[in-house]
Tab-separated table of C-alpha atoms and ligand atoms in Angstrom:
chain	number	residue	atom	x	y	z
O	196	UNK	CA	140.858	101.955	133.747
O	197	UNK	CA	137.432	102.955	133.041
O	198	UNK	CA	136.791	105.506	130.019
O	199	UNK	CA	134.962	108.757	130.355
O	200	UNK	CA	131.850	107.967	129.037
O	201	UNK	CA	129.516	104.613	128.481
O	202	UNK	CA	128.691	105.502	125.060
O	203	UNK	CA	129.762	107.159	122.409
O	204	UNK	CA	127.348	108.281	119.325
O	205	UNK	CA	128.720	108.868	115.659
O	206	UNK	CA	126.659	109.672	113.111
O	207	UNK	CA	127.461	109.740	109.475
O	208	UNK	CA	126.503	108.361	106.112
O	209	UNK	CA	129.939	106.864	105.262
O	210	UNK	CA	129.442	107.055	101.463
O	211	UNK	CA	132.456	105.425	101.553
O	212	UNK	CA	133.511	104.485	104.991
O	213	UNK	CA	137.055	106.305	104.518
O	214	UNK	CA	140.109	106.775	106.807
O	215	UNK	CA	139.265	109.924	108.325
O	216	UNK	CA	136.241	107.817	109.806
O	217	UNK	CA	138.259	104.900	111.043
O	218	UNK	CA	139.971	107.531	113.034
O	219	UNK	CA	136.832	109.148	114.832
O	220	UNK	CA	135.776	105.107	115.383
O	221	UNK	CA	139.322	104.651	117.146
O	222	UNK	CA	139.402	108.185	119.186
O	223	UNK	CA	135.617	107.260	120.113
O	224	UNK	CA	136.829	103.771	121.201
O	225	UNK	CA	139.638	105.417	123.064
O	226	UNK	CA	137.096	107.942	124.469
O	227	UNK	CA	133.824	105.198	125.674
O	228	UNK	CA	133.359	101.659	126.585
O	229	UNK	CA	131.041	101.515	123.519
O	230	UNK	CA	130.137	103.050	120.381
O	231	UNK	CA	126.930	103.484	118.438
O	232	UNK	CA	127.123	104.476	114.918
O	233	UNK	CA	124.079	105.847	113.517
O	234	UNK	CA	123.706	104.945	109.841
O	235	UNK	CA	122.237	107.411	108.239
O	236	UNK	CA	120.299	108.156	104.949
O	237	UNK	CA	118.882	104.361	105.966
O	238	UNK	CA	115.904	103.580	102.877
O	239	UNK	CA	117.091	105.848	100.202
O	240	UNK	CA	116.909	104.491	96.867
O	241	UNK	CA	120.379	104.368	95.766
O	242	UNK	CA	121.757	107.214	93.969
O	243	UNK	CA	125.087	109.179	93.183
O	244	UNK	CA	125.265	110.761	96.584
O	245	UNK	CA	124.083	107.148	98.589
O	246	UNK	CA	124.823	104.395	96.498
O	247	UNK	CA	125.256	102.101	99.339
O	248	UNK	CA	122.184	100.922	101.577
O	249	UNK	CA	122.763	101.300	105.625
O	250	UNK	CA	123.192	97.056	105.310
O	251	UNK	CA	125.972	97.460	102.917
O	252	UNK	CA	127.796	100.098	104.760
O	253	UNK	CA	127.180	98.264	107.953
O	254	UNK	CA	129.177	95.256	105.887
O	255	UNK	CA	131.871	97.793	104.937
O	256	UNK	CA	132.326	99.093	108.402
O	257	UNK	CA	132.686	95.928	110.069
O	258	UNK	CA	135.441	95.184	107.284
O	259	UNK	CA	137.320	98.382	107.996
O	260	UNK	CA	136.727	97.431	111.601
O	261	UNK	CA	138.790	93.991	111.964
O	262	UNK	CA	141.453	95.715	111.854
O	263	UNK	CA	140.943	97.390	115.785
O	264	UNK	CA	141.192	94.046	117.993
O	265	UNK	CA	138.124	93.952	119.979
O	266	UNK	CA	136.471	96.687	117.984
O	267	UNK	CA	133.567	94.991	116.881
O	268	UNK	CA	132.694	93.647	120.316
O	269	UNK	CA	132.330	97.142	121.324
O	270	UNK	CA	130.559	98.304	118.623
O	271	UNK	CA	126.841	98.899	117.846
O	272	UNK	CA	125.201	99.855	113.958
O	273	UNK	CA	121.546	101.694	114.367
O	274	UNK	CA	120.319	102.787	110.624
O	275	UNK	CA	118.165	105.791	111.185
O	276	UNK	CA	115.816	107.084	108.367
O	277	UNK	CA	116.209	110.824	107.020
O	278	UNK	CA	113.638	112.746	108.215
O	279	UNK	CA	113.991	115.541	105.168
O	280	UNK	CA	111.333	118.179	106.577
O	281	UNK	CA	111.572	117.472	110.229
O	282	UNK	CA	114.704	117.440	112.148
O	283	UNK	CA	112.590	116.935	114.969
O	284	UNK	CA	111.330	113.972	114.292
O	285	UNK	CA	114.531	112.590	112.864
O	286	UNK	CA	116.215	113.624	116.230
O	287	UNK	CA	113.739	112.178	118.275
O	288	UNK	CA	114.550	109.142	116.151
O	289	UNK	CA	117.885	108.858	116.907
O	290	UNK	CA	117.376	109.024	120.940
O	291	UNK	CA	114.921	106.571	121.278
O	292	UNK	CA	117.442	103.918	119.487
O	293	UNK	CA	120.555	105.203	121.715
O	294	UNK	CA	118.470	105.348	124.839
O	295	UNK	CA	117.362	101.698	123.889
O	296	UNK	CA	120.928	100.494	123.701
O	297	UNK	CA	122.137	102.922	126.140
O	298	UNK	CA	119.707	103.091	128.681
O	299	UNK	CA	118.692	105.793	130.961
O	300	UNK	CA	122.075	106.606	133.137
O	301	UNK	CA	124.851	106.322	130.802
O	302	UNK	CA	127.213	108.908	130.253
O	303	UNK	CA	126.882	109.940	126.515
O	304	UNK	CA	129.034	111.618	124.362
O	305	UNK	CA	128.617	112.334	120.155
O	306	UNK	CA	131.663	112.262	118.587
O	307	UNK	CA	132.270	114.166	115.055
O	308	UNK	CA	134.076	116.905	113.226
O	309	UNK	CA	132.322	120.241	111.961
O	310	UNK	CA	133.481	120.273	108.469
O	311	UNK	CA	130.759	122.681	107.119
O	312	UNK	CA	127.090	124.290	107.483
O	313	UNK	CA	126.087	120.838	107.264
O	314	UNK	CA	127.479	119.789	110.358
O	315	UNK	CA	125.138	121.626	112.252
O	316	UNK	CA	123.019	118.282	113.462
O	317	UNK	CA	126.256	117.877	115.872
O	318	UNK	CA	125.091	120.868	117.800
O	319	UNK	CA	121.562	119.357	118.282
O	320	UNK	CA	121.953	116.905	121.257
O	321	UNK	CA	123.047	119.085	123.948
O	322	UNK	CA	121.972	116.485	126.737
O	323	UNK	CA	125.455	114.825	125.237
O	324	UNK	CA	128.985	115.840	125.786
O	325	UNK	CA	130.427	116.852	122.177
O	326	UNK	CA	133.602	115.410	120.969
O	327	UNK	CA	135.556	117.132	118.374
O	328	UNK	CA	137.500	115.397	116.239
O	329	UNK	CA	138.923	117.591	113.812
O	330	UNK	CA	140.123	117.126	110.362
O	331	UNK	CA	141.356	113.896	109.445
O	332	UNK	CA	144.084	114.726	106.001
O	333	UNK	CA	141.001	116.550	104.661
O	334	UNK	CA	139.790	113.849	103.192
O	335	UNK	CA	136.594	113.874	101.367
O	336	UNK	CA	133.525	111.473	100.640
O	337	UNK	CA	132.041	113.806	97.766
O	338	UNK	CA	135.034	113.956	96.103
O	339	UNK	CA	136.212	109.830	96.797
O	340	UNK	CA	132.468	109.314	95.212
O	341	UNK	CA	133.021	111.211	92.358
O	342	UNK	CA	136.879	109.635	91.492
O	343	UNK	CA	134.812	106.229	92.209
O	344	UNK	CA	131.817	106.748	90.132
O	345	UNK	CA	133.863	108.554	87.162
O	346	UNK	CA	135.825	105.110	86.575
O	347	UNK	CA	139.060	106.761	87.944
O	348	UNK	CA	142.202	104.202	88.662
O	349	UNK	CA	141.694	102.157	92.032
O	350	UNK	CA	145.584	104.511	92.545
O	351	UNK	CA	143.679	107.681	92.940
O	352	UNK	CA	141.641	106.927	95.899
O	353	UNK	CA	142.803	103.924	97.586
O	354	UNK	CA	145.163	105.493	99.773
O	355	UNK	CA	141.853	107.515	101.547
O	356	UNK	CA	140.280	103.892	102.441
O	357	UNK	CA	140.893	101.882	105.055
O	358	UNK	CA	140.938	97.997	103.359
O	359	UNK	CA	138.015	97.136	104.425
O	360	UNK	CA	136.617	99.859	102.251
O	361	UNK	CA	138.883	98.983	99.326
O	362	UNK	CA	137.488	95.538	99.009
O	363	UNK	CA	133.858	96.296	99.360
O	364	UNK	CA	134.323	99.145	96.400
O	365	UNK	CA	135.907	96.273	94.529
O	366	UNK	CA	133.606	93.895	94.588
O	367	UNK	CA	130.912	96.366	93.366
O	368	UNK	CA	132.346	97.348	90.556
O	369	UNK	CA	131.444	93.435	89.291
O	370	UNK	CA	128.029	94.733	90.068
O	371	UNK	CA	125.465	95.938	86.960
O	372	UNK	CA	124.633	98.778	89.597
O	373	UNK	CA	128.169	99.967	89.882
O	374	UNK	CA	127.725	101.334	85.705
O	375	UNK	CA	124.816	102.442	85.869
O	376	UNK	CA	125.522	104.740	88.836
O	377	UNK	CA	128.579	105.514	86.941
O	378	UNK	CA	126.304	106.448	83.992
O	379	UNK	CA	123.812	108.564	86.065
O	380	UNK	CA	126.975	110.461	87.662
O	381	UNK	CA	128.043	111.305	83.853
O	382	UNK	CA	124.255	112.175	83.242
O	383	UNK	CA	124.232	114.373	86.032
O	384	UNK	CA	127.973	116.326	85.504
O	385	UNK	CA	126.545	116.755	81.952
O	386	UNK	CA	123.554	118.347	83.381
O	387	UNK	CA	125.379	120.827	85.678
O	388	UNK	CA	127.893	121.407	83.158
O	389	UNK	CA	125.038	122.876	80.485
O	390	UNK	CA	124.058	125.174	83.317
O	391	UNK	CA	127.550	126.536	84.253
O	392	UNK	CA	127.499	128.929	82.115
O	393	UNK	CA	124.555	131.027	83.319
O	394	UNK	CA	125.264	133.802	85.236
O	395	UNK	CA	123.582	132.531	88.469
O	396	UNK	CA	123.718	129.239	89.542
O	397	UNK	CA	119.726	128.231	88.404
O	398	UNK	CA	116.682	127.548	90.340
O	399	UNK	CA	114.333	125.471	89.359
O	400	UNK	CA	110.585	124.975	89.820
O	401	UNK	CA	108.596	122.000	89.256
O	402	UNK	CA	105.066	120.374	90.588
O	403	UNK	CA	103.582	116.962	91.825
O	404	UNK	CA	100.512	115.677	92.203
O	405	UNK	CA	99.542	113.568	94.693
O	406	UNK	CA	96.456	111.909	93.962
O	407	UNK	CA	95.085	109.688	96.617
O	408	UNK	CA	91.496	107.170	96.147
O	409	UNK	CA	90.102	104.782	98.323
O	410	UNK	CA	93.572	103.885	99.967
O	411	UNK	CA	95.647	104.092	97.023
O	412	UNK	CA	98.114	106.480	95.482
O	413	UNK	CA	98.501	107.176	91.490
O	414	UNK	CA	102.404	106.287	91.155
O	415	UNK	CA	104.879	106.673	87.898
O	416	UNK	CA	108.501	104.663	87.035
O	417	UNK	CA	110.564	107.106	85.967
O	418	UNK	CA	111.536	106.474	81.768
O	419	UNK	CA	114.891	108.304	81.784
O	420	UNK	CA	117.920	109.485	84.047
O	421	UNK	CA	118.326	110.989	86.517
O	422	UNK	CA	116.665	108.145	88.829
O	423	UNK	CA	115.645	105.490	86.152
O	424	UNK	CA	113.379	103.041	86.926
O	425	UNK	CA	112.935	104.917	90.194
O	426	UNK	CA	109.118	104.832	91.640
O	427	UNK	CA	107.681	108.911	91.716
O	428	UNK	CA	104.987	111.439	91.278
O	429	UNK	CA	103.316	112.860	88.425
O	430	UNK	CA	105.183	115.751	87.949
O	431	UNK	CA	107.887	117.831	85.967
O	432	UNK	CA	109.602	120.848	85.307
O	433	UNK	CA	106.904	124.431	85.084
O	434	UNK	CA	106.708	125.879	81.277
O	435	UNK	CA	107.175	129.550	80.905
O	436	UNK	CA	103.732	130.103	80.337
O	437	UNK	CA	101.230	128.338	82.604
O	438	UNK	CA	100.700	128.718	86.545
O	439	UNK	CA	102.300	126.171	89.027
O	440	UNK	CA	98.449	124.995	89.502
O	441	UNK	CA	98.139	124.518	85.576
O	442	UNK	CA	101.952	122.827	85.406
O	443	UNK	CA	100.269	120.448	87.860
O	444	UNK	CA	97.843	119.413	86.070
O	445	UNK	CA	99.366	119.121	82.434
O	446	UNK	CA	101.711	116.778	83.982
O	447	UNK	CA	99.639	114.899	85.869
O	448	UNK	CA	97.446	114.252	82.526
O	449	UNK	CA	100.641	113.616	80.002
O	450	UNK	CA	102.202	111.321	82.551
O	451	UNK	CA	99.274	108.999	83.684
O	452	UNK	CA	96.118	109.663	81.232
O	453	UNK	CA	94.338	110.094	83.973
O	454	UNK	CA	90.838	110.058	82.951
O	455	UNK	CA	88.855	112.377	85.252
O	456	UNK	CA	87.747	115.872	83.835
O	457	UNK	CA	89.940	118.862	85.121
O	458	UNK	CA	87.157	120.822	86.926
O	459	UNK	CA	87.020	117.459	89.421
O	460	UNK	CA	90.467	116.990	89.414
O	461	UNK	CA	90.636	120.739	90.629
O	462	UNK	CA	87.695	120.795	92.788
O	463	UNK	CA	89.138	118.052	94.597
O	464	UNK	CA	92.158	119.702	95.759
O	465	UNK	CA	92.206	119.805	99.221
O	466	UNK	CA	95.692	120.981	100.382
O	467	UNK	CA	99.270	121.667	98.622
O	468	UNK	CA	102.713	122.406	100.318
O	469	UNK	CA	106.440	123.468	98.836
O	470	UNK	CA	109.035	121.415	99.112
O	471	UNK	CA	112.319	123.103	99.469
O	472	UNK	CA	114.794	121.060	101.182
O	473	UNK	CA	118.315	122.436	99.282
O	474	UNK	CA	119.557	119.183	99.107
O	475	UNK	CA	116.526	117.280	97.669
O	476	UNK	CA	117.913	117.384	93.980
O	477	UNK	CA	120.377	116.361	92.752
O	478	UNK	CA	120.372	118.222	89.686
O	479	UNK	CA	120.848	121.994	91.404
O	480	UNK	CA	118.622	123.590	93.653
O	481	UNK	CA	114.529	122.344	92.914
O	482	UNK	CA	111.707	123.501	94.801
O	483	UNK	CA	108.488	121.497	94.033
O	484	UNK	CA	104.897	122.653	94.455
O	485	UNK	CA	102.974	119.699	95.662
O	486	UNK	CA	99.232	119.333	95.526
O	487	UNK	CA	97.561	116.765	97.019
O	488	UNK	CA	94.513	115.496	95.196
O	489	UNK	CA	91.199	113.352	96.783
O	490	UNK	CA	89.390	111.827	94.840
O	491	UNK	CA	85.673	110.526	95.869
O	492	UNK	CA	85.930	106.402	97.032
O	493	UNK	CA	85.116	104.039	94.204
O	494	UNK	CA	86.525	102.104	91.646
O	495	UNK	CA	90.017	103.040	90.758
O	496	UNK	CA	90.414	105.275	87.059
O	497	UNK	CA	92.290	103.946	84.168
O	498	UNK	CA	95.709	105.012	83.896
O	499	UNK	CA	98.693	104.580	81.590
O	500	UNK	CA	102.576	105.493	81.413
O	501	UNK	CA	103.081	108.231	79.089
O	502	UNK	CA	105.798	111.032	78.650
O	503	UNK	CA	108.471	110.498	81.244
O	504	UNK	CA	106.769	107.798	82.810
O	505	UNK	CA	107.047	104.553	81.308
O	506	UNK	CA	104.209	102.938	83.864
O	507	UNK	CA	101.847	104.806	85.652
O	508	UNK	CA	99.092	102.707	88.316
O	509	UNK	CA	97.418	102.779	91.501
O	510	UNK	CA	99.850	102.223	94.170
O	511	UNK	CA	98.122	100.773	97.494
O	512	UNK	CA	98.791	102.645	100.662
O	513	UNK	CA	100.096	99.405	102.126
O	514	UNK	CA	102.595	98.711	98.882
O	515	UNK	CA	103.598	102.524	99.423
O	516	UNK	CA	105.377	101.924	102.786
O	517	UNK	CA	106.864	98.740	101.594
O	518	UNK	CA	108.550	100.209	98.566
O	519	UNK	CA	110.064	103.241	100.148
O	520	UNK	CA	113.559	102.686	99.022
O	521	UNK	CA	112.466	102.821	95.337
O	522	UNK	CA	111.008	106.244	95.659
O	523	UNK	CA	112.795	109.139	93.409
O	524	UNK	CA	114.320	112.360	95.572
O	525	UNK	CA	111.870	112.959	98.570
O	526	UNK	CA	108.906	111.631	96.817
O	527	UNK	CA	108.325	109.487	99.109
O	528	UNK	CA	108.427	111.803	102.136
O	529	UNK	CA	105.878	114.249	100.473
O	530	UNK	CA	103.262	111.649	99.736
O	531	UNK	CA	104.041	110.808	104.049
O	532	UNK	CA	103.313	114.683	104.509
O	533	UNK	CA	100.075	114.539	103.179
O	534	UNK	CA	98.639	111.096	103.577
O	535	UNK	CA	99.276	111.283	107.357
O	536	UNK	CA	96.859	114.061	107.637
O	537	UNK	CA	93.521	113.047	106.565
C	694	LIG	P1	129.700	111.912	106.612
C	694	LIG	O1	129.943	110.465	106.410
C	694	LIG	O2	130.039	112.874	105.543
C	694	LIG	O3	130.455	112.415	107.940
C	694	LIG	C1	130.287	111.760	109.170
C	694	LIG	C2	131.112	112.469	110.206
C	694	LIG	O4	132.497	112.307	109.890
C	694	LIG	C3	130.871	113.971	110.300
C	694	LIG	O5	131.003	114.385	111.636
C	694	LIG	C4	131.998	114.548	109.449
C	694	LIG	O6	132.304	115.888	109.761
C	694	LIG	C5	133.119	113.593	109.811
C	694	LIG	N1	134.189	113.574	108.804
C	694	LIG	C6	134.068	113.501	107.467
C	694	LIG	N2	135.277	113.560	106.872
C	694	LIG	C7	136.182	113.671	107.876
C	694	LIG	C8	137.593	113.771	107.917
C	694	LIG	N3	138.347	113.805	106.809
C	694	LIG	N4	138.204	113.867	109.123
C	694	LIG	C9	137.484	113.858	110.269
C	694	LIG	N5	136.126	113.757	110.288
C	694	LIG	C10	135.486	113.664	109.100
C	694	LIG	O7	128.181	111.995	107.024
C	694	LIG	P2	127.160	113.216	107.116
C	694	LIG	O8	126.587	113.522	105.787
C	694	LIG	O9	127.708	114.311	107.934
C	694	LIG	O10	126.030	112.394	107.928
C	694	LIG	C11	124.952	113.021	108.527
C	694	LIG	C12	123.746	112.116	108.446
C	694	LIG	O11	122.717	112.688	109.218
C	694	LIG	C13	123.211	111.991	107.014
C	694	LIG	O12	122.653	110.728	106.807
C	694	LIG	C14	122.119	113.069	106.987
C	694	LIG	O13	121.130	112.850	105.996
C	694	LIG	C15	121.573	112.891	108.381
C	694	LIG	N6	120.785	114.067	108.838
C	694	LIG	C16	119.449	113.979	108.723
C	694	LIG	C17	118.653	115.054	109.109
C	694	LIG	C18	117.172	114.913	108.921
C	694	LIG	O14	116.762	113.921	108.321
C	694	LIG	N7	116.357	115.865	109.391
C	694	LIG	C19	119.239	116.215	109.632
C	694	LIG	C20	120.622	116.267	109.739
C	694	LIG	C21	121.415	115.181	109.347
């Protein structure tokens, strides 16, 4: 008999791929002829909250997957970008790629479970039927993450994966990545731990520069955790006693040397833009004052690690797309928000 819909669409970041997600995969198989899974969090640099790329997970899910006969016949993977500032875009994202595999007549449904406030995405495709799922034994992919990444006994989380799941997070602990996410997870407890004890869960403020010259973009490797090694902007935490403007500049001077006096380095701001996604940290709550920095064509200035860089240079525009999975937090999307413009 033929199922109620063509299509079904579940979208997740599967940071692990655990059981209560094999069971939305087998209702949603139950439910459509096919199923698209949307990827998501596709080209972020690998961190405590996504250590797996979308190609990895794929790999998992298929695992998991063998164990539905004629699952993976029926199944399709997309791996959709975050779009951090514009759900628009990110949604407009993720109907061109089901309408591509879908086409224009199907009968769609998205499948899913609202767990929390950040379920909400579930409740923007309306052209779709909506599938709830419900809770699956309330389990949790924060909480598998952190059992995982705090070198817990395989015992205290393996009965939450499917084995498909269990032998991917296996096989990565022989990986050199595996300790040193474990390492930044520590870092990071540590860090939230120190600031338990204030009476308010803290805010904090920091700035970036982004300066731009003749088609490239001055770039830093983060020295120290969180996000070693990671690719970022000038930037850092304000001091109590300068303006966000000033902060901006002090960092952009210890971390690069950049060698251009400061009244051209603030005459040639031409635009600057907060940053305030609440997820964008993952330290605690961070909003970033961005200012975006032209400097006149010609021949690139010296610059030089310094601080909490340990390399600074001049990153081409073209290099910049190509190395977007390296990029630190949402670095990468704010240097997107202003290059795009001018
Ligand atoms: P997830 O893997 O945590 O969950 C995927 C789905 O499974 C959700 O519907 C969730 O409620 C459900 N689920 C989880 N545990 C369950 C259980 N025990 N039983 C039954 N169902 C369960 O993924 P997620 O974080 O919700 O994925 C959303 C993706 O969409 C992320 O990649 C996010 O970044 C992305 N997103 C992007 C934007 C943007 O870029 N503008 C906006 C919204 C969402």
């Amino acid at each position: 008999m033929r199922k109620r819909y063509d299509f079904c669409v579940y979208i997740g970041r599967f940071q692990p791929f655990h059981l209560g997600h094999l069971e939305t995969v087998k209702i949603a198989l139950q439910e459509a002829e096919q199923l698209i899974i949307v990827v998501g969090s596709h080209m972020t640099a690998p961190n405590i909250r996504n250590p797996w790329t979308a190609a990895q997970r794929e790999k998992m899910i298929r695992e998991c997957l063998q164990e539905i006969p004629g699952a993976l016949d029926r199944v399709h993977f997309v791996p959709v970008r975050d779009q951090l500032y514009s759900d628009n875009l990110w949604v407009a994202d993720i109907q061109q790629k089901v309408l591509d595999i879908a086409g224009e007549s199907s009968a769609i449904a998205i499948i899913g479970h609202r767990k929390d406030s950040t379920s909400y995405y579930l409740d923007i495709f309306p052209q779709w039927s909506y599938i709830e799922t419900g809770n699956f034994l309330n389990i949790n992919s924060t909480e598998l993450r952190s059992t995982y990444l705090s070198r817990a006994p395989q015992s205290a989380y393996f009965d939450e994966l499917p084995l498909g799941t269990q032998d991917f997070l296996t096989a990565f602990q022989q990986e050199s990545v595996y300790e040193q996410l474990c390492e930044e997870y520590s870092f990071i407890e540590g860090y939230k731990k120190a600031w338990s004890v204030a009476p308010y869960s803290p805010t904090f403020v920091t700035t970036d520069a982004v300066v731009v010259q003749s088609g490239h973009v001055l770039i830093v490797r983060r020295k120290a955790r969180p996000g070693q090694g990671l690719y970022a902007l000038p930037g850092g935490f304000l001091n109590q006693n300068e303006t966000i403007l000033e902060g901006m500049l002090r960092e952009l001077k210890e971390e690069t040397g950049l060698k251009v006096p400061l009244p051209v380095l603030r005459g040639s701001i031409v635009d600057s833009h907060v940053f305030d996604n609440p997820g964008r940290s993952l330290r605690g709550r961070t909003i970033t004052h961005a200012y975006f920095i032209q400097l006149k064509a010609g021949k690139l200035p010296p610059v030089k690690g310094n601080d909490d860089a340990d390399k600074a240079w001049w990153m081409s525009l073209a290099d910049l797309y190509a190395h977007e999975n390296k990029f630190y937090e949402d670095h990468f999307s704010i240097v997107q928000h202003f290059v795009s413009r001018v």
